[in-house]
Every structure is written in C-alpha cells, then in structure tokens.
Short mmCIF file of C-alpha atoms in Angstrom, two decimals:
data_model
loop_
_atom_site.label_atom_id
_atom_site.label_comp_id
_atom_site.label_asym_id
_atom_site.label_seq_id
_atom_site.Cartn_x
_atom_site.Cartn_y
_atom_site.Cartn_z
CA UNK A 1 16.47 -5.57 28.77
CA UNK A 2 16.55 -5.14 24.62
CA UNK A 3 15.00 -2.60 23.37
CA UNK A 4 12.42 -4.78 20.73
CA UNK A 5 11.39 -7.38 23.78
CA UNK A 6 8.86 -9.70 23.20
CA UNK A 7 6.00 -7.56 25.11
CA UNK A 8 7.16 -4.33 22.69
CA UNK A 9 3.65 -2.20 22.65
CA UNK A 10 1.87 -4.86 24.55
CA UNK A 11 1.15 -3.19 28.08
CA UNK A 12 -1.52 -5.60 30.11
CA UNK A 13 -1.84 -9.32 29.90
CA UNK A 14 -4.70 -9.56 27.71
CA UNK A 15 -2.34 -7.93 25.00
CA UNK A 16 0.82 -10.12 25.96
CA UNK A 17 -1.92 -13.43 25.38
CA UNK A 18 -3.59 -12.05 22.74
CA UNK A 19 -0.14 -10.70 20.13
CA UNK A 20 2.05 -14.40 21.38
CA UNK A 21 -0.45 -16.86 21.13
CA UNK A 22 -2.57 -15.90 18.37
CA UNK A 23 -1.39 -12.82 16.24
CA UNK A 24 2.40 -13.52 16.11
CA UNK A 25 2.34 -16.73 14.27
CA UNK A 26 -0.32 -15.84 11.56
CA UNK A 27 0.63 -15.63 8.13
CA UNK A 28 1.07 -12.02 5.99
CA UNK A 29 -1.00 -11.24 3.32
CA UNK A 30 0.18 -7.83 1.63
CA UNK A 31 -1.86 -6.96 -0.22
CA UNK A 32 -0.54 -3.36 -1.38
CA UNK A 33 3.10 -2.67 -1.89
CA UNK A 34 5.54 -1.27 -4.45
CA UNK A 35 8.38 -4.08 -4.63
CA UNK A 36 9.61 -5.29 -8.01
CA UNK A 37 8.80 -8.82 -8.79
CA UNK A 38 11.68 -8.67 -11.34
CA UNK A 39 13.86 -9.12 -7.82
CA UNK A 40 11.22 -11.71 -6.53
CA UNK A 41 11.82 -14.19 -9.44
CA UNK A 42 16.07 -13.65 -9.36
CA UNK A 43 15.79 -13.48 -5.94
CA UNK A 44 18.03 -10.54 -5.77
CA UNK A 45 20.87 -10.99 -3.72
CA UNK A 46 21.74 -7.38 -1.45
CA UNK A 47 25.92 -6.66 -1.09
CA UNK A 48 25.52 -4.06 1.35
CA UNK A 49 22.97 -2.57 4.49
CA UNK A 50 22.23 0.38 2.15
CA UNK A 51 20.78 -1.07 -1.29
CA UNK A 52 17.86 -2.89 1.31
CA UNK A 53 17.80 -0.13 3.44
CA UNK A 54 18.03 3.54 1.66
CA UNK A 55 18.37 2.77 -2.19
CA UNK A 56 14.50 3.27 -2.44
CA UNK A 57 13.22 3.67 0.94
CA UNK A 58 11.00 7.20 0.31
CA UNK A 59 10.57 7.59 3.66
CA UNK A 60 13.77 7.39 5.11
CA UNK A 61 14.87 9.35 2.67
CA UNK A 62 12.15 12.16 3.92
CA UNK A 63 13.31 11.89 7.20
CA UNK A 64 16.66 12.59 6.05
CA UNK A 65 15.41 15.87 4.64
CA UNK A 66 13.58 16.58 7.43
CA UNK A 67 17.27 16.87 9.41
CA UNK A 68 18.68 18.85 7.10
CA UNK A 69 20.48 15.85 5.38
CA UNK A 70 22.31 17.34 1.98
CA UNK A 71 21.06 15.63 -1.33
CA UNK A 72 24.34 14.17 -1.54
CA UNK A 73 23.71 12.06 0.85
CA UNK A 74 20.23 10.93 -0.10
CA UNK A 75 19.88 10.04 -3.82
CA UNK A 76 23.53 11.75 -4.50
CA UNK A 77 26.87 10.57 -5.36
CA UNK A 78 27.59 9.94 -2.06
CA UNK A 79 29.17 6.46 -0.88
CA UNK A 80 27.16 3.72 0.67
CA UNK A 81 27.71 4.00 4.00
CA UNK A 82 28.37 7.60 3.95
CA UNK A 83 24.53 7.60 3.25
CA UNK A 84 24.09 4.74 6.05
CA UNK A 85 25.76 7.29 8.50
CA UNK A 86 23.42 10.09 7.54
CA UNK A 87 20.52 8.25 8.28
CA UNK A 88 22.02 6.73 11.29
CA UNK A 89 22.63 10.46 12.68
CA UNK A 90 18.70 11.61 11.38
CA UNK A 91 17.06 8.61 13.00
CA UNK A 92 18.57 9.31 16.32
CA UNK A 93 17.25 12.38 16.58
CA UNK A 94 13.46 10.40 15.08
CA UNK A 95 11.48 10.19 18.63
CA UNK A 96 7.91 9.24 17.67
CA UNK A 97 8.84 8.53 14.68
CA UNK A 98 7.74 4.93 13.08
CA UNK A 99 10.79 4.76 11.63
CA UNK A 100 12.28 4.55 14.37
CA UNK A 101 10.36 1.43 15.82
CA UNK A 102 10.59 0.11 11.90
CA UNK A 103 14.40 0.01 11.66
CA UNK A 104 14.70 -1.71 15.02
CA UNK A 105 12.39 -4.26 14.56
CA UNK A 106 13.96 -4.79 11.25
CA UNK A 107 17.53 -5.27 12.78
CA UNK A 108 15.86 -7.20 15.49
CA UNK A 109 14.30 -9.33 13.04
CA UNK A 110 16.28 -10.07 9.95
CA UNK A 111 19.91 -9.28 11.46
CA UNK A 112 19.41 -10.80 15.50
CA UNK A 113 20.81 -7.35 16.22
CA UNK A 114 19.55 -6.22 20.18
CA UNK A 115 20.74 -2.83 20.37
CA UNK A 116 20.86 0.40 19.71
CA UNK A 117 21.22 1.84 16.62
CA UNK A 118 22.99 5.19 16.44
CA UNK A 119 26.05 6.96 15.59
CA UNK A 120 28.69 5.56 17.78
CA UNK A 121 27.96 2.26 16.70
CA UNK A 122 27.14 2.88 12.79
CA UNK A 123 29.78 0.90 11.85
CA UNK A 124 29.38 -2.07 13.80
CA UNK A 125 25.84 -2.70 12.54
CA UNK A 126 26.74 -1.83 9.11
CA UNK A 127 29.37 -4.58 9.39
CA UNK A 128 26.97 -6.94 11.09
CA UNK A 129 24.41 -6.67 8.99
CA UNK A 130 26.39 -6.76 5.69
CA UNK A 131 27.63 -10.22 7.14
CA UNK A 132 24.58 -11.81 7.57
CA UNK A 133 23.56 -10.36 4.06
CA UNK A 134 25.85 -12.67 2.14
CA UNK A 135 23.16 -15.55 3.38
CA UNK A 136 19.82 -13.08 2.63
CA UNK A 137 18.18 -12.79 -0.31
CA UNK A 138 14.60 -11.31 -1.89
CA UNK A 139 12.89 -14.81 -1.74
CA UNK A 140 14.45 -15.66 1.55
CA UNK A 141 13.58 -12.46 3.98
CA UNK A 142 10.11 -13.32 2.28
CA UNK A 143 10.10 -16.52 3.80
CA UNK A 144 11.38 -15.71 6.94
CA UNK A 145 8.72 -13.40 7.10
CA UNK A 146 6.10 -15.80 6.70
CA UNK A 147 4.46 -13.57 3.93
CA UNK A 148 1.28 -16.35 2.44
CA UNK A 149 0.59 -13.67 -0.53
CA UNK A 150 2.14 -10.43 -2.30
CA UNK A 151 0.06 -8.14 -4.43
CA UNK A 152 2.56 -5.59 -6.42
CA UNK A 153 1.25 -2.91 -7.60
CA UNK A 154 1.47 -3.27 -12.06
CA UNK A 155 0.38 -0.70 -14.45
CA UNK A 156 -1.90 -1.89 -17.56
CA UNK A 157 0.60 -2.00 -20.49
CA UNK A 158 3.17 -3.93 -18.19
CA UNK A 159 3.89 -7.69 -19.60
CA UNK A 160 4.21 -8.71 -16.81
CA UNK A 161 6.51 -11.46 -17.75
CA UNK A 162 8.11 -11.80 -14.22
CA UNK A 163 4.52 -12.32 -12.34
CA UNK A 164 4.50 -15.10 -15.11
CA UNK A 165 7.44 -16.83 -14.16
CA UNK A 166 6.76 -16.69 -10.35
CA UNK A 167 3.31 -18.12 -11.03
CA UNK A 168 5.17 -20.99 -13.31
CA UNK A 169 7.63 -21.26 -10.30
CA UNK A 170 7.09 -24.77 -7.82
CA UNK A 171 9.86 -24.17 -5.77
CA UNK A 172 8.76 -20.45 -3.87
CA UNK A 173 5.78 -20.91 -2.01
CA UNK A 174 4.63 -17.38 -1.08
CA UNK A 175 1.53 -16.62 -4.02
CA UNK A 176 2.69 -13.09 -6.07
CA UNK A 177 0.38 -11.27 -7.86
CA UNK A 178 -0.13 -8.04 -9.97
CA UNK A 179 -2.22 -5.44 -9.07
CA UNK A 180 -3.98 -3.51 -11.83
CA UNK A 181 -3.21 0.24 -11.59
CA UNK A 182 -4.56 2.18 -14.81
CA UNK A 183 -3.58 6.16 -13.29
CA UNK A 184 -2.17 6.23 -16.56
CA UNK A 185 -4.91 6.27 -18.65
CA UNK A 186 -7.05 7.62 -16.34
CA UNK A 187 -5.10 11.16 -15.58
CA UNK A 188 -6.70 12.39 -19.05
CA UNK A 189 -5.33 16.16 -18.10
CA UNK A 190 -1.63 15.54 -17.87
CA UNK A 191 1.23 15.91 -20.95
CA UNK A 192 1.61 12.73 -20.99
CA UNK A 193 -1.46 10.79 -21.73
CA UNK A 194 -1.70 11.14 -25.23
CA UNK A 195 1.79 9.49 -25.36
CA UNK A 196 0.76 6.89 -23.08
CA UNK A 197 -2.69 6.11 -24.59
CA UNK A 198 -0.50 5.20 -27.82
CA UNK A 199 1.80 2.74 -25.83
CA UNK A 200 -1.11 1.34 -24.20
CA UNK A 201 -2.71 0.07 -27.57
CA UNK A 202 -4.73 1.34 -30.83
CA UNK A 203 -6.95 3.85 -29.09
CA UNK A 204 -9.31 6.06 -31.29
CA UNK A 205 -12.74 6.69 -28.81
CA UNK A 206 -14.09 5.21 -25.79
CA UNK A 207 -15.39 1.58 -27.31
CA UNK A 208 -11.33 1.24 -28.56
CA UNK A 209 -10.27 2.31 -25.23
CA UNK A 210 -12.64 0.00 -22.52
CA UNK A 211 -11.49 -2.81 -25.52
CA UNK A 212 -7.85 -2.58 -24.76
CA UNK A 213 -8.33 -2.46 -21.16
CA UNK A 214 -10.78 -5.08 -21.16
CA UNK A 215 -8.08 -6.78 -22.56
CA UNK A 216 -5.03 -6.29 -20.64
CA UNK A 217 -7.56 -6.87 -17.17
CA UNK A 218 -7.85 -10.41 -19.18
CA UNK A 219 -4.11 -10.43 -19.00
CA UNK A 220 -4.06 -9.75 -15.54
CA UNK A 221 -6.47 -11.95 -14.32
CA UNK A 222 -4.15 -14.46 -16.28
CA UNK A 223 -1.77 -14.00 -13.90
CA UNK A 224 -3.78 -14.29 -10.27
CA UNK A 225 -4.93 -10.54 -10.14
CA UNK A 226 -7.10 -10.15 -7.59
CA UNK A 227 -7.75 -6.05 -7.40
CA UNK A 228 -7.14 -2.83 -8.35
CA UNK A 229 -5.85 0.64 -7.35
CA UNK A 230 -6.88 3.34 -8.47
CA UNK A 231 -4.59 6.45 -7.08
CA UNK A 232 -6.47 10.03 -7.31
CA UNK A 233 -5.73 13.33 -5.56
CA UNK A 234 -9.57 14.44 -5.54
CA UNK A 235 -12.49 11.91 -6.23
CA UNK A 236 -15.02 14.00 -8.22
CA UNK A 237 -17.66 12.39 -9.75
CA UNK A 238 -20.60 13.94 -12.32
CA UNK A 239 -23.20 12.24 -14.79
CA UNK A 240 -22.38 11.36 -17.84
CA UNK A 241 -23.18 10.83 -21.78
CA UNK A 242 -20.38 8.11 -23.25
CA UNK A 243 -20.86 9.90 -26.58
CA UNK A 244 -19.92 12.76 -25.24
CA UNK A 245 -16.97 11.10 -23.48
CA UNK A 246 -16.35 9.32 -26.57
CA UNK A 247 -15.65 13.15 -27.87
CA UNK A 248 -13.85 14.01 -24.97
CA UNK A 249 -11.66 11.29 -26.26
CA UNK A 250 -10.78 12.46 -29.60
CA UNK A 251 -10.60 16.13 -28.60
CA UNK A 252 -8.06 14.85 -26.33
CA UNK A 253 -6.28 12.73 -29.03
CA UNK A 254 -5.96 15.36 -31.40
CA UNK A 255 -3.29 17.59 -29.03
CA UNK A 256 -6.74 19.90 -27.54
CA UNK A 257 -6.82 20.81 -23.88
CA UNK A 258 -9.76 19.97 -21.47
CA UNK A 259 -11.91 21.89 -19.66
CA UNK A 260 -12.15 20.51 -16.23
CA UNK A 261 -16.16 19.29 -16.95
CA UNK A 262 -14.82 17.48 -19.30
CA UNK A 263 -12.29 16.07 -17.51
CA UNK A 264 -14.48 15.03 -15.07
CA UNK A 265 -16.77 13.65 -16.96
CA UNK A 266 -14.12 10.81 -18.42
CA UNK A 267 -12.95 10.20 -15.37
CA UNK A 268 -16.54 9.36 -14.20
CA UNK A 269 -17.18 7.50 -17.23
CA UNK A 270 -13.48 5.54 -16.93
CA UNK A 271 -13.85 5.16 -13.64
CA UNK A 272 -18.03 3.69 -13.06
CA UNK A 273 -16.32 1.17 -16.22
CA UNK A 274 -13.41 -0.17 -14.27
CA UNK A 275 -15.61 -0.70 -11.15
CA UNK A 276 -18.42 -2.94 -13.31
CA UNK A 277 -15.62 -4.89 -14.63
CA UNK A 278 -14.35 -5.35 -11.12
CA UNK A 279 -17.11 -6.55 -10.22
CA UNK A 280 -17.51 -8.61 -12.93
CA UNK A 281 -14.40 -10.40 -12.11
CA UNK A 282 -14.51 -9.96 -8.41
CA UNK A 283 -11.75 -8.00 -8.07
CA UNK A 284 -11.24 -5.50 -5.40
CA UNK A 285 -11.21 -2.00 -6.19
CA UNK A 286 -8.82 0.26 -3.80
CA UNK A 287 -9.25 4.35 -3.78
CA UNK A 288 -6.79 5.72 -2.66
CA UNK A 289 -6.98 9.86 -2.44
CA UNK A 290 -5.40 13.36 -1.38
CA UNK A 291 -2.11 12.55 -1.83
CA UNK A 292 -0.68 15.66 -3.32
CA UNK A 293 1.76 14.58 -6.04
CA UNK A 294 5.36 16.74 -6.24
CA UNK A 295 4.31 19.70 -4.90
CA UNK A 296 8.00 20.88 -5.06
CA UNK A 297 8.82 21.79 -8.43
CA UNK A 298 12.28 22.28 -8.74
CA UNK A 299 13.31 18.83 -6.72
CA UNK A 300 10.90 17.43 -9.22
CA UNK A 301 12.69 18.10 -11.94
CA UNK A 302 15.57 17.78 -10.51
CA UNK A 303 14.82 14.21 -9.31
CA UNK A 304 11.50 13.06 -11.12
CA UNK A 305 8.34 11.16 -9.22
CA UNK A 306 8.30 9.25 -6.62
CA UNK A 307 11.63 10.38 -4.94
CA UNK A 308 10.14 11.62 -1.13
CA UNK A 309 8.24 14.56 -1.74
CA UNK A 310 4.67 13.67 -1.76
CA UNK A 311 2.56 15.06 0.59
CA UNK A 312 -0.90 15.76 2.56
CA UNK A 313 -3.65 17.11 0.77
CA UNK A 314 -7.01 18.06 1.77
CA UNK A 315 -9.70 18.01 -0.35
CA UNK A 316 -13.90 17.20 -0.18
CA UNK A 317 -14.53 13.96 -1.84
CA UNK A 318 -17.80 13.16 0.67
CA UNK A 319 -19.57 14.54 -2.30
CA UNK A 320 -17.54 12.91 -5.52
CA UNK A 321 -17.26 9.29 -3.31
CA UNK A 322 -21.28 9.37 -2.14
CA UNK A 323 -22.20 9.83 -6.38
CA UNK A 324 -19.82 7.08 -7.49
CA UNK A 325 -20.88 4.35 -5.31
CA UNK A 326 -24.66 5.53 -5.30
CA UNK A 327 -24.15 5.69 -9.16
CA UNK A 328 -22.29 1.76 -8.92
CA UNK A 329 -25.41 0.21 -6.46
CA UNK A 330 -28.15 2.21 -8.58
CA UNK A 331 -27.12 -0.12 -11.59
CA UNK A 332 -25.80 -3.51 -9.09
CA UNK A 333 -22.84 -2.71 -9.76
CA UNK A 334 -20.65 -2.30 -7.01
CA UNK A 335 -17.36 -3.45 -6.49
CA UNK A 336 -16.04 -4.53 -2.99
CA UNK A 337 -13.83 -1.59 -2.38
CA UNK A 338 -10.99 -0.71 0.10
CA UNK A 339 -10.54 2.95 0.21
CA UNK A 340 -8.33 5.19 2.02
CA UNK A 341 -7.51 8.83 2.38
CA UNK A 342 -4.67 10.36 3.15
CA UNK A 343 -6.55 13.32 5.70
CA UNK A 344 -7.13 11.85 8.73
CA UNK A 345 -9.78 13.89 8.81
CA UNK A 346 -11.81 11.62 6.51
CA UNK A 347 -11.83 9.00 8.81
CA UNK A 348 -15.30 9.29 10.51
CA UNK A 349 -16.82 10.38 6.92
CA UNK A 350 -15.38 7.20 5.51
CA UNK A 351 -16.49 4.87 8.39
CA UNK A 352 -19.92 6.59 8.52
CA UNK A 353 -20.77 6.40 4.36
CA UNK A 354 -19.73 2.99 3.88
CA UNK A 355 -21.99 2.00 5.84
CA UNK A 356 -24.93 3.71 3.11
CA UNK A 357 -23.87 1.00 0.53
CA UNK A 358 -22.78 -2.29 2.51
CA UNK A 359 -24.13 -5.32 0.64
CA UNK A 360 -26.04 -8.39 2.42
CA UNK A 361 -24.59 -11.27 2.41
CA UNK A 362 -21.20 -9.67 2.54
CA UNK A 363 -19.13 -8.89 5.40
CA UNK A 364 -17.39 -5.54 5.06
CA UNK A 365 -17.97 -5.15 1.70
CA UNK A 366 -17.03 -1.88 1.39
CA UNK A 367 -13.79 -0.72 3.42
CA UNK A 368 -12.73 1.66 5.29
CA UNK A 369 -8.26 0.92 4.54
CA UNK A 370 -5.50 1.02 7.17
CA UNK A 371 -4.04 4.06 7.88
CA UNK A 372 -1.89 4.66 5.39
CA UNK A 373 1.26 6.10 4.73
CA UNK A 374 1.67 9.55 7.03
CA UNK A 375 -0.80 7.88 9.22
CA UNK A 376 0.30 4.44 9.52
CA UNK A 377 2.33 5.12 13.01
CA UNK A 378 1.14 4.27 16.24
CA UNK A 379 -1.17 7.16 17.54
CA UNK A 380 -2.43 6.71 13.52
CA UNK A 381 -3.26 3.70 13.51
CA UNK A 382 -4.89 3.64 16.42
CA UNK A 383 -6.82 6.36 16.10
CA UNK A 384 -7.86 4.48 12.41
CA UNK A 385 -9.36 1.20 14.57
CA UNK A 386 -11.14 3.43 17.35
CA UNK A 387 -13.21 5.31 14.54
CA UNK A 388 -13.37 2.44 12.70
CA UNK A 389 -14.84 0.56 15.86
CA UNK A 390 -17.20 3.21 16.77
CA UNK A 391 -18.92 3.93 13.78
CA UNK A 392 -18.02 0.43 12.01
CA UNK A 393 -17.05 -3.42 12.60
CA UNK A 394 -13.60 -3.82 13.56
CA UNK A 395 -14.24 -7.42 13.59
CA UNK A 396 -14.72 -7.14 9.81
CA UNK A 397 -11.72 -5.40 9.03
CA UNK A 398 -9.05 -6.45 6.21
CA UNK A 399 -5.95 -5.57 7.94
CA UNK A 400 -2.82 -4.35 7.69
CA UNK A 401 -0.36 -3.58 4.39
CA UNK A 402 3.16 -2.24 3.60
CA UNK A 403 2.69 0.10 0.91
CA UNK A 404 6.16 -0.59 0.67
CA UNK A 405 9.78 -0.56 -1.69
CA UNK A 406 11.64 -2.53 0.78
CA UNK A 407 11.66 -6.55 1.15
CA UNK A 408 12.44 -6.08 5.11
CA UNK A 409 8.84 -3.86 5.39
CA UNK A 410 6.88 -6.82 6.19
CA UNK A 411 7.42 -5.87 10.65
CA UNK A 412 4.77 -3.61 9.49
CA UNK A 413 2.42 -5.76 9.97
CA UNK A 414 3.98 -7.06 13.48
CA UNK A 415 3.81 -3.20 14.81
CA UNK A 416 0.21 -3.62 13.51
CA UNK A 417 -0.25 -6.44 15.21
CA UNK A 418 1.19 -5.58 18.43
CA UNK A 419 -0.88 -1.75 18.16
CA UNK A 420 -3.80 -3.89 17.57
CA UNK A 421 -3.92 -6.48 20.61
CA UNK A 422 -3.07 -3.96 23.17
CA UNK A 423 -5.79 -1.72 21.64
CA UNK A 424 -8.06 -4.68 22.05
CA UNK A 425 -6.45 -5.75 25.70
CA UNK A 426 -7.07 -2.27 27.14
CA UNK A 427 -10.85 -2.28 26.05
CA UNK A 428 -10.87 -6.18 27.96
CA UNK A 429 -9.03 -4.64 30.87
CA UNK A 430 -11.05 -1.70 31.29
CA UNK A 431 -13.87 -3.67 31.05
CA UNK A 432 -15.20 -2.68 27.93
CA UNK A 433 -14.70 -6.09 26.45
CA UNK A 434 -15.09 -9.17 27.83
CA UNK A 435 -12.78 -11.51 28.50
CA UNK A 436 -13.70 -14.44 26.59
CA UNK A 437 -11.07 -16.13 24.89
CA UNK A 438 -12.94 -17.38 22.07
CA UNK A 439 -14.42 -14.14 20.67
CA UNK A 440 -11.01 -12.51 21.09
CA UNK A 441 -9.37 -14.96 19.41
CA UNK A 442 -11.88 -15.29 16.75
CA UNK A 443 -11.35 -11.51 16.50
CA UNK A 444 -7.99 -11.22 16.37
CA UNK A 445 -6.93 -13.79 13.95
CA UNK A 446 -9.86 -12.26 11.54
CA UNK A 447 -8.52 -9.08 11.26
CA UNK A 448 -4.49 -10.16 11.05
CA UNK A 449 -5.04 -12.81 8.44
CA UNK A 450 -8.90 -14.25 7.51
CA UNK A 451 -10.67 -11.44 6.60
CA UNK A 452 -7.83 -10.55 3.51
CA UNK A 453 -7.65 -14.37 2.89
CA UNK A 454 -11.76 -15.11 2.31
CA UNK A 455 -11.85 -10.65 1.27
CA UNK A 456 -9.45 -11.69 -1.73
CA UNK A 457 -10.87 -15.15 -2.47
CA UNK A 458 -7.53 -16.72 -1.93
CA UNK A 459 -9.14 -19.92 -1.26
CA UNK A 460 -9.75 -19.81 -5.36
CA UNK A 461 -6.04 -20.23 -5.70
#
C-alpha cells in the first residue's frame, strides 16, 4: 500500500465516509494566501521542481536550516538540483513535521508519484516531476485543485493591474480577488513610514490619510475585494482624541520620533477607522498577531525580510483586543472579523472573547481563525478544533486557508479536511455525537466550504 493512500489520516469508518462522500470533492475557498496574481494571469510555467517547490517556500527553507544546511543551498547560488537534494536530505529526517505529509501529498496529487521521497530516489523524483511540469502551469494546478476562490494579499499602493486583467478574463473560472493589507501605513514607528506615506498619497494630516485610504479601499472594492488583513506584533488599544492623532501624524511626517503612547493612539485610531469602513463595505477584517518579525539581525541584513526567520512572539493582547472590540461594538461599527494568534496559548482566550461580541442574526460573526503557520500541523489543528468546539461552535467555523506562496499548497486543504473528518468521526465512534448522517454531512460541508462561501458573501460575485 502506498504511503498516501485513500484512507490517509482516516482511522475509523465514520471518518472515511465523511471524507470520501462529502469533503473530498468540495471546491476550495483559499481566502488568505500570498501567491502572485501576476503568475496566475501570465499562467506561469516552471522549468523544474526547484522553481515550484523551493524558490519561495519559507517553510522548506526553515526546515533546511534546522537540519544544518548551508545557506548556499537554500537562498544561495547552488544549482537547483543541488538545492533540491539538500531539501530532500532534510525532509527524510522530518518525521512528525507537516512538511513531510504536505510534500508527499503534493507528489501524489500533481505528479502521480506514490513512493517515498528520500536521498536514494531524489534524482528519480526530480526527473519525473520535471517531465510532468512540461504539461503543468499555474492555472492548470489551480484547476486540478478545484479552487473556487483565491484571496491574494496586496498592499494599498498596488495598482491591482493583474487583478483587473484576471477580472476581464472569462477563460479562467477561479475567482481571484485582492485582500487589503495596510500594515505599512499602520506601522508609524518604522523608519520607512514617512517614505511609504508619500508613496501612498498626498498625506499631510489625519483627514488626508483617511481620504487616501478610502480611495484605495474603493479601488480594491472595484476589483472584488472581500477582506482586509492586518499583521500585528501585539494588539494594543487606547482611547484617543482625533485632534491629538492629527498632531501625531504631522510630527511624524516632520521626522520626529514618537512615544509609545503616541504610537498606540495612532494605531488605535487607524484600526478603528479601518474597521468602520470594512463594515460599511461588508468586508471581513482579519487580525494576525503574536508574530516576531526578523529576530535574526545578521540574517535580516543579509537576506532582508520574508526569508523564513520570523518566529512566535508572546504578548498579552487580551486587553487590547477586548478594548478594540468593545469600542467598535459600542458604535455599532464592529465588522466581521477573523482573529488568529501565532501563540497557541491564546486559543481559549480568543474562543471565549469572541463569544462576548457576536452579532445577532449572523452565524459566527466573529471567527477564531484556523491553526496558523507554526500551528497548522496535525496536533495544532486538532487542538484548535477541540478548543473551538469546546468553547464556541465548531459548525460555524469558516475553515482552512493555505497562507502560502506555493501553487501546490492546496493539498493543505485536503490535509485539514482529513484531520477534521477523523476528529468528528472519533467523537461519533466514542458515543459523543450521534451517527446521524444528515447532521454530520451538514457539519462537514459547511466547515469545508459553505460557511466561508456565505461569510465572504461570495454569492454576490
């Protein structure tokens, strides 16, 4: 029997039934990822497996560093096959790491390879994959993966040229929409903020900043945007006076450094302004926090950001998040929101807190986002599902995403769906939930597809 067989991760008959009869054929809504709309529009082709698998995959780079691989074989000038061999040597040792499962799922689904990838057959797999790649492309992979929607991650300054071209292209059936990611204008403490503010628009005070952001939001909305995303190190919130924030912006534009209190007031003002606008546009606000960016100064100076060195940070964001939600709720301006923490110790806090701010007549108005980044492995997904089911309502969950730069990462949805079906199946087998096929079918269909379809209002196009 092959390693990735039909019943992979499915350990009871109920789980097998739920996965094969319901989950396996559902389309994918990948509402948060980092793939390139340019690559989709141009239907990028790949000359070898390195370009598709290793060229921009930080997960794989990190695994190789943990195995002691020299940077020459990761981001350096080594030949593509040499880099591939170095990765394979690392993967062979990675028992228990989700990359081991993901990679074998990808080899099975996209290259029809049933075997195990190791150092002995690295060349065989390399040649097999490269031959298959002659007939694959970005769009072909998306079509093979049954992807209904892709939400990319885009800076407010982006002209969204490729989104506009994709929107006009009736030959490609998958919906591709931008996601509004205003981190660069939110992070007023960074040295790059002044130059970025000039790039964003003619900003001189709070009013002009709001005007510029509104115009950029309108541009995103015209391209079908359904969501905004904020990457935060910590969620801090303070009451603010807009006149004071106005002066803070002017001082920063003049080159002055700000106090911690001023930074928090500015960010609080901007987060609240954005959330109000998102509600008016019926957008979803995603909050990702507790990520420590670029902790390794030497490697940051050598390779710059987004090269696989970010890690989990530990902050108490409970008070700041509570204050933000409460302030928005008081004004009746709380938008739909998905909340993720990279610190899994925040899971129960998030599940409990969102139950204090739900809106009537909307299922799951506030969501606890799926197990993310360092937590999207089997154990992390099960812990997330368990906490969500125990404190909130699992059946209203909007499901998985890839958060990836790789076109092959759609197998992460399969991975999640298999784990979900097995988790539900185990509760049925243990007598904790009835073996009622109608109820179980509804749970699986909703979590894997229909909850996200309704939550992001995709029926509106």
